[in-house]
CSV table of C-alpha atoms in Angstrom, one decimal:
chain,number,residue,atom,x,y,z
A,1,MET,CA,4.8,21.1,6.8
A,2,ILE,CA,3.6,19.2,9.8
A,3,GLU,CA,5.2,15.6,10.2
A,4,ASN,CA,2.8,13.0,9.4
A,5,PHE,CA,2.7,11.4,13.0
A,6,GLU,CA,2.4,14.9,14.7
A,7,HIS,CA,-0.7,15.4,12.4
A,8,TYR,CA,-2.1,12.2,13.7
A,9,LEU,CA,-1.3,12.9,17.5
A,10,GLN,CA,-2.9,16.3,17.0
A,11,GLU,CA,-6.1,14.7,15.9
A,12,ASP,CA,-6.2,12.3,18.9
A,13,CYS,CA,-4.7,14.7,21.5
A,14,PRO,CA,-5.2,18.1,20.5
A,15,TYR,CA,-4.8,19.8,23.9
A,16,GLY,CA,-4.1,17.1,26.7
A,17,ASP,CA,-4.8,13.6,27.9
A,18,GLU,CA,-7.6,14.2,30.4
A,19,THR,CA,-7.5,10.7,31.8
A,20,THR,CA,-3.9,10.5,32.8
A,21,GLU,CA,-3.9,14.0,34.1
A,22,LEU,CA,-7.0,13.3,36.2
A,23,LEU,CA,-5.4,10.2,37.6
A,24,GLN,CA,-1.9,12.0,38.1
A,25,ILE,CA,-0.1,9.3,36.3
A,26,ASN,CA,3.7,9.9,36.3
A,27,GLY,CA,6.9,8.1,36.3
A,28,GLY,CA,8.4,5.5,33.7
A,29,GLY,CA,6.7,2.6,32.0
A,30,THR,CA,6.8,0.2,29.2
A,31,LEU,CA,4.4,-0.2,26.3
A,32,ASN,CA,4.2,-3.4,24.3
A,33,ILE,CA,1.9,-3.8,21.0
A,34,LEU,CA,0.9,-7.5,20.3
A,35,SER,CA,-0.9,-8.7,17.4
A,36,ARG,CA,-3.7,-11.3,17.6
A,37,ASP,CA,-3.4,-11.9,14.1
A,38,GLU,CA,-0.7,-13.2,11.8
A,39,GLY,CA,1.0,-10.6,9.6
A,40,ILE,CA,3.8,-8.8,7.8
A,41,GLY,CA,5.7,-6.0,9.4
A,42,ALA,CA,5.7,-2.7,7.9
A,43,CYS,CA,6.7,0.9,8.9
A,44,ALA,CA,7.4,0.2,12.6
A,45,ASP,CA,10.9,2.0,11.8
A,46,ASP,CA,9.1,5.3,10.8
A,47,LEU,CA,7.1,4.9,14.3
A,48,GLU,CA,10.4,4.2,16.0
A,49,GLN,CA,11.7,7.5,14.7
A,50,PHE,CA,8.6,9.3,16.1
A,51,TYR,CA,8.9,7.6,19.4
A,52,LYS,CA,12.7,8.8,19.5
A,53,ASN,CA,11.8,12.3,18.8
A,54,LYS,CA,9.4,12.2,21.7
A,55,GLY,CA,12.3,11.1,24.0
A,56,LEU,CA,11.2,7.4,24.3
A,57,ASP,CA,13.5,4.2,23.8
A,58,VAL,CA,12.2,1.7,21.4
A,59,THR,CA,13.5,-1.6,22.7
A,60,TYR,CA,12.0,-3.9,19.9
A,61,ARG,CA,10.2,-3.4,16.5
A,62,VAL,CA,9.3,-5.7,13.8
A,63,GLU,CA,11.4,-5.6,10.7
A,64,ASN,CA,9.9,-4.4,7.3
A,65,GLY,CA,8.7,-7.4,5.5
A,66,GLU,CA,8.9,-9.9,8.4
A,67,TYR,CA,6.3,-12.5,9.1
A,68,PHE,CA,4.9,-12.5,12.5
A,69,GLU,CA,2.4,-15.1,14.0
A,70,GLY,CA,-0.8,-14.2,16.2
A,71,GLY,CA,0.3,-13.6,19.8
A,72,ALA,CA,3.7,-11.8,18.8
A,73,VAL,CA,5.0,-8.5,20.1
A,74,ILE,CA,5.6,-6.4,17.1
A,75,PHE,CA,6.7,-3.2,19.0
A,76,SER,CA,7.9,-2.3,22.5
A,77,ALA,CA,9.0,0.9,24.1
A,78,GLN,CA,9.6,2.4,27.4
A,79,GLY,CA,9.9,5.9,28.8
A,80,ASN,CA,7.6,8.6,30.3
A,81,LEU,CA,4.3,7.0,31.0
A,82,ARG,CA,2.2,10.1,30.2
A,83,ILE,CA,3.7,10.2,26.7
A,84,LEU,CA,3.3,6.4,26.2
A,85,PHE,CA,-0.6,6.9,26.9
A,86,LYS,CA,-0.7,9.7,24.4
A,87,LEU,CA,1.0,7.8,21.7
A,88,TRP,CA,-0.8,4.3,22.4
A,89,ARG,CA,-3.8,4.5,20.3
A,90,VAL,CA,-2.3,6.2,17.3
A,91,SER,CA,0.7,3.8,17.4
A,92,GLN,CA,-1.8,0.7,17.7
A,93,THR,CA,-4.0,1.9,14.8
A,94,PHE,CA,-1.2,2.8,12.6
A,95,LEU,CA,0.6,-0.6,13.0
A,96,SER,CA,-2.8,-2.4,12.6
A,97,ILE,CA,-3.5,-0.8,9.1
A,98,VAL,CA,0.0,-1.0,7.5
A,99,CYS,CA,0.8,-4.5,8.6
A,100,ALA,CA,-2.5,-5.6,7.2
A,101,ILE,CA,-1.8,-4.0,3.7
A,102,ALA,CA,1.7,-5.6,3.8
A,103,ALA,CA,0.2,-9.1,4.6
A,104,ARG,CA,-2.5,-8.7,1.8
A,105,THR,CA,0.2,-7.5,-0.6
A,106,HIS,CA,2.3,-10.6,0.4
A,107,ASN,CA,-0.9,-12.8,-0.3
A,108,PHE,CA,-1.4,-11.4,-3.7
A,109,VAL,CA,2.2,-11.6,-4.8
A,110,GLU,CA,2.4,-15.3,-3.6
A,111,ALA,CA,-0.8,-16.4,-5.5
A,112,ALA,CA,0.3,-14.5,-8.8
A,113,ARG,CA,3.8,-15.9,-8.8
A,114,LYS,CA,2.9,-19.3,-8.6
A,115,GLU,CA,1.4,-18.9,-12.1
A,116,ASN,CA,4.0,-16.4,-13.3
A,117,PRO,CA,7.1,-15.8,-11.5
A,118,ASP,CA,8.1,-12.8,-13.1
A,119,ILE,CA,4.6,-10.8,-12.6
A,120,MET,CA,4.2,-7.7,-10.8
A,121,ILE,CA,1.6,-6.7,-8.2
A,122,ALA,CA,1.2,-3.1,-8.3
A,123,THR,CA,-0.9,-0.9,-6.4
A,124,SER,CA,-2.9,2.1,-7.7
A,125,ARG,CA,-2.5,5.7,-6.4
A,126,LYS,CA,-6.2,5.5,-4.9
A,127,THR,CA,-4.5,5.7,-1.4
A,128,HIS,CA,-6.3,7.4,1.6
A,129,PRO,CA,-5.5,11.1,1.7
A,130,GLY,CA,-2.5,11.9,4.1
A,131,PHE,CA,-1.7,8.2,4.4
A,132,ARG,CA,0.0,7.4,0.9
A,133,LYS,CA,3.6,7.5,2.3
A,134,TYR,CA,3.0,4.6,4.5
A,135,GLU,CA,0.5,2.7,2.4
A,136,LEU,CA,3.1,2.7,-0.6
A,137,LYS,CA,5.8,1.8,1.7
A,138,ALA,CA,3.6,-1.1,3.1
A,139,VAL,CA,3.1,-2.6,-0.4
A,140,LYS,CA,6.8,-2.2,-1.3
A,141,VAL,CA,8.1,-4.2,1.8
A,142,ALA,CA,5.9,-7.1,1.0
A,143,GLY,CA,7.1,-7.7,-2.5
A,144,GLY,CA,4.7,-5.4,-4.2
A,145,THR,CA,5.2,-2.3,-6.3
A,146,HIS,CA,3.5,0.9,-7.3
A,147,HIS,CA,1.8,1.4,-10.6
A,148,ARG,CA,1.6,5.0,-10.1
A,149,ASN,CA,2.9,7.2,-7.1
A,150,SER,CA,1.3,10.5,-8.4
A,151,LEU,CA,0.5,12.3,-11.6
A,152,SER,CA,3.9,13.7,-11.4
A,153,ASP,CA,5.8,10.5,-11.7
A,154,SER,CA,4.4,8.6,-14.7
A,155,ILE,CA,2.3,8.8,-17.8
A,156,LEU,CA,-1.1,7.1,-18.3
A,157,VAL,CA,-3.4,7.8,-21.1
A,158,THR,CA,-6.7,6.7,-19.8
A,159,GLN,CA,-9.9,6.3,-21.4
A,160,ASN,CA,-11.1,9.8,-20.4
A,161,HIS,CA,-8.0,11.3,-22.0
A,162,LEU,CA,-8.9,9.7,-25.1
A,163,ASP,CA,-12.4,10.8,-25.0
A,164,VAL,CA,-11.1,14.4,-25.1
A,165,ALA,CA,-7.7,14.4,-26.6
A,166,ASP,CA,-6.8,15.0,-30.3
A,167,SER,CA,-5.9,11.8,-32.1
A,168,PHE,CA,-2.3,10.9,-32.3
A,169,GLU,CA,-0.1,8.5,-33.9
A,170,ASN,CA,3.0,8.8,-31.9
A,171,LEU,CA,4.1,9.8,-28.6
A,172,LYS,CA,7.7,10.5,-27.3
A,173,ALA,CA,8.7,10.7,-23.5
A,174,VAL,CA,11.6,9.8,-21.2
A,175,LYS,CA,9.0,7.9,-18.9
A,176,LYS,CA,7.3,4.8,-20.0
A,177,ILE,CA,4.0,5.6,-21.8
A,178,GLU,CA,0.9,3.7,-20.5
A,179,ILE,CA,-2.3,3.6,-22.7
A,180,GLU,CA,-5.7,2.4,-21.6
A,181,PRO,CA,-7.7,1.5,-24.9
A,182,ARG,CA,-11.3,1.6,-24.8
A,183,ASP,CA,-11.6,-1.3,-27.3
A,184,ASN,CA,-9.8,-4.1,-29.2
A,185,ASP,CA,-9.2,-1.9,-32.1
A,186,GLU,CA,-7.6,0.7,-29.9
A,187,ALA,CA,-5.3,-1.9,-28.3
A,188,LEU,CA,-4.2,-3.2,-31.5
A,189,LYS,CA,-3.4,0.2,-32.7
A,190,TYR,CA,-1.7,1.5,-29.7
A,191,ALA,CA,0.2,-1.6,-29.1
A,192,GLU,CA,2.8,-0.1,-31.6
A,193,ILE,CA,3.5,3.1,-29.7
A,194,ALA,CA,3.0,2.3,-26.1
A,195,ASP,CA,5.3,0.7,-23.6
A,196,VAL,CA,2.5,-0.6,-21.5
A,197,LEU,CA,-1.2,-1.2,-22.2
A,198,LEU,CA,-3.7,-1.4,-19.3
A,199,LEU,CA,-6.7,-3.8,-20.1
A,200,ASP,CA,-9.6,-3.7,-18.1
A,201,HIS,CA,-12.9,-5.8,-18.4
A,202,TYR,CA,-11.6,-8.5,-20.3
A,203,SER,CA,-11.9,-12.2,-19.3
A,204,PRO,CA,-9.0,-14.5,-18.9
A,205,GLU,CA,-9.9,-16.3,-22.0
A,206,GLU,CA,-10.2,-13.1,-23.9
A,207,MET,CA,-6.9,-11.8,-22.6
A,208,ALA,CA,-5.2,-15.3,-23.8
A,209,VAL,CA,-6.2,-14.4,-27.4
A,210,LEU,CA,-5.8,-10.6,-27.4
A,211,VAL,CA,-2.4,-10.6,-25.6
A,212,THR,CA,-0.9,-13.0,-28.2
A,213,LYS,CA,-1.7,-10.5,-30.9
A,214,LEU,CA,-0.5,-7.6,-29.0
A,215,LYS,CA,2.9,-9.1,-28.2
A,216,THR,CA,3.2,-10.2,-32.0
A,217,ILE,CA,2.9,-6.4,-32.8
A,218,ASN,CA,5.3,-5.3,-30.0
A,219,PRO,CA,7.2,-8.1,-28.5
A,220,GLY,CA,8.5,-5.6,-25.7
A,221,LEU,CA,5.1,-4.4,-24.8
A,222,GLU,CA,4.0,-5.0,-21.3
A,223,ILE,CA,0.4,-5.8,-20.3
A,224,ALA,CA,-1.3,-4.6,-17.2
A,225,VAL,CA,-4.7,-5.5,-15.9
A,226,GLY,CA,-6.8,-3.9,-13.5
A,227,GLY,CA,-10.4,-4.0,-11.9
A,228,ILE,CA,-10.2,-7.9,-11.1
A,229,LYS,CA,-11.2,-9.6,-8.0
A,230,SER,CA,-8.2,-11.1,-5.4
A,231,ASP,CA,-9.4,-14.5,-6.2
A,232,GLU,CA,-9.2,-14.0,-10.0
A,233,ILE,CA,-5.5,-13.3,-9.6
A,234,PRO,CA,-4.1,-16.9,-10.8
A,235,GLN,CA,-6.5,-16.8,-13.7
A,236,TYR,CA,-5.1,-13.6,-15.2
A,237,ALA,CA,-1.5,-14.1,-13.8
A,238,PRO,CA,-0.3,-16.2,-16.9
A,239,TYR,CA,-1.3,-13.6,-19.5
A,240,VAL,CA,-0.1,-10.4,-18.1
A,241,ASP,CA,3.0,-8.6,-16.9
A,242,ILE,CA,1.5,-6.3,-14.1
A,243,ILE,CA,-1.6,-6.7,-12.0
A,244,VAL,CA,-3.0,-3.4,-10.7
A,245,SER,CA,-4.9,-3.4,-7.5
A,246,THR,CA,-6.3,-0.9,-5.0
A,247,ALA,CA,-7.4,-4.0,-2.6
A,248,PRO,CA,-4.4,-3.9,-0.3
A,249,TYR,CA,-5.2,-0.5,0.8
A,250,TYR,CA,-8.4,-1.9,2.1
A,251,ALA,CA,-7.2,-5.0,3.9
A,252,GLN,CA,-9.0,-5.6,7.2
A,253,PRO,CA,-6.9,-3.9,9.8
A,254,LEU,CA,-5.0,-6.5,12.1
A,255,ASP,CA,-6.4,-7.0,15.5
A,256,LEU,CA,-3.9,-5.6,17.7
A,257,THR,CA,-3.7,-4.9,21.4
A,258,THR,CA,-1.4,-2.7,23.7
A,259,ARG,CA,-0.3,-3.3,27.3
A,260,ILE,CA,1.2,-0.5,29.4
A,261,GLU,CA,2.9,-1.2,32.7
A,262,ARG,CA,4.8,0.8,35.2
A,263,ILE,CA,8.7,0.1,35.6
């Protein structure tokens, strides 16, 4: 299986760097990636390993979960100039995405925990193909968690499953059982057998009433909510244990720039 960064590089430089070859650039140099925006560090350690594999020295990288201000250098390396030019754009783009995901996750966590200190911000498995590993890591280092990593590590009985599955009164599994009821009646029915109920399309006021009833039936039941807007997080946070969101994956990439110099 091809390593992720090798795949990204293969896309961006499949045969050679026409520009550096035309200009006959050789020798050693330094690369510094700076952010014009504030953000949260994520996955620079993964990028560092890729640089080392290419024979480059990483002299600085922002730590996972570390806040940085606009104007800060977040990654520095030195070595062969031709290799630095090949890795420049892939590296800058990568960090602009993962650090933005981490920053947005951090903002969601902060907003939610002001209302409910024990709440979890959990992102979905609606990641971009080929980028899940780093998107999930960026969420985790910023204080979030994962609702589901894959179909193989969790159980979620969705409304689509309920539409086609036979009726059931009891379910047993080693993993937590999460159910997405189609209406209030099903929510009350499955509260007895579920570990988690995923409730969508309810207003905060409706949640306040329904959640009280559900936890009376099953005090250990966890309530998750999805499909809400980011500015609605404080309104829902008092009534739920988990807020599920895909939004961090679509955070506006940070505005980064790269400077390469000869040494």
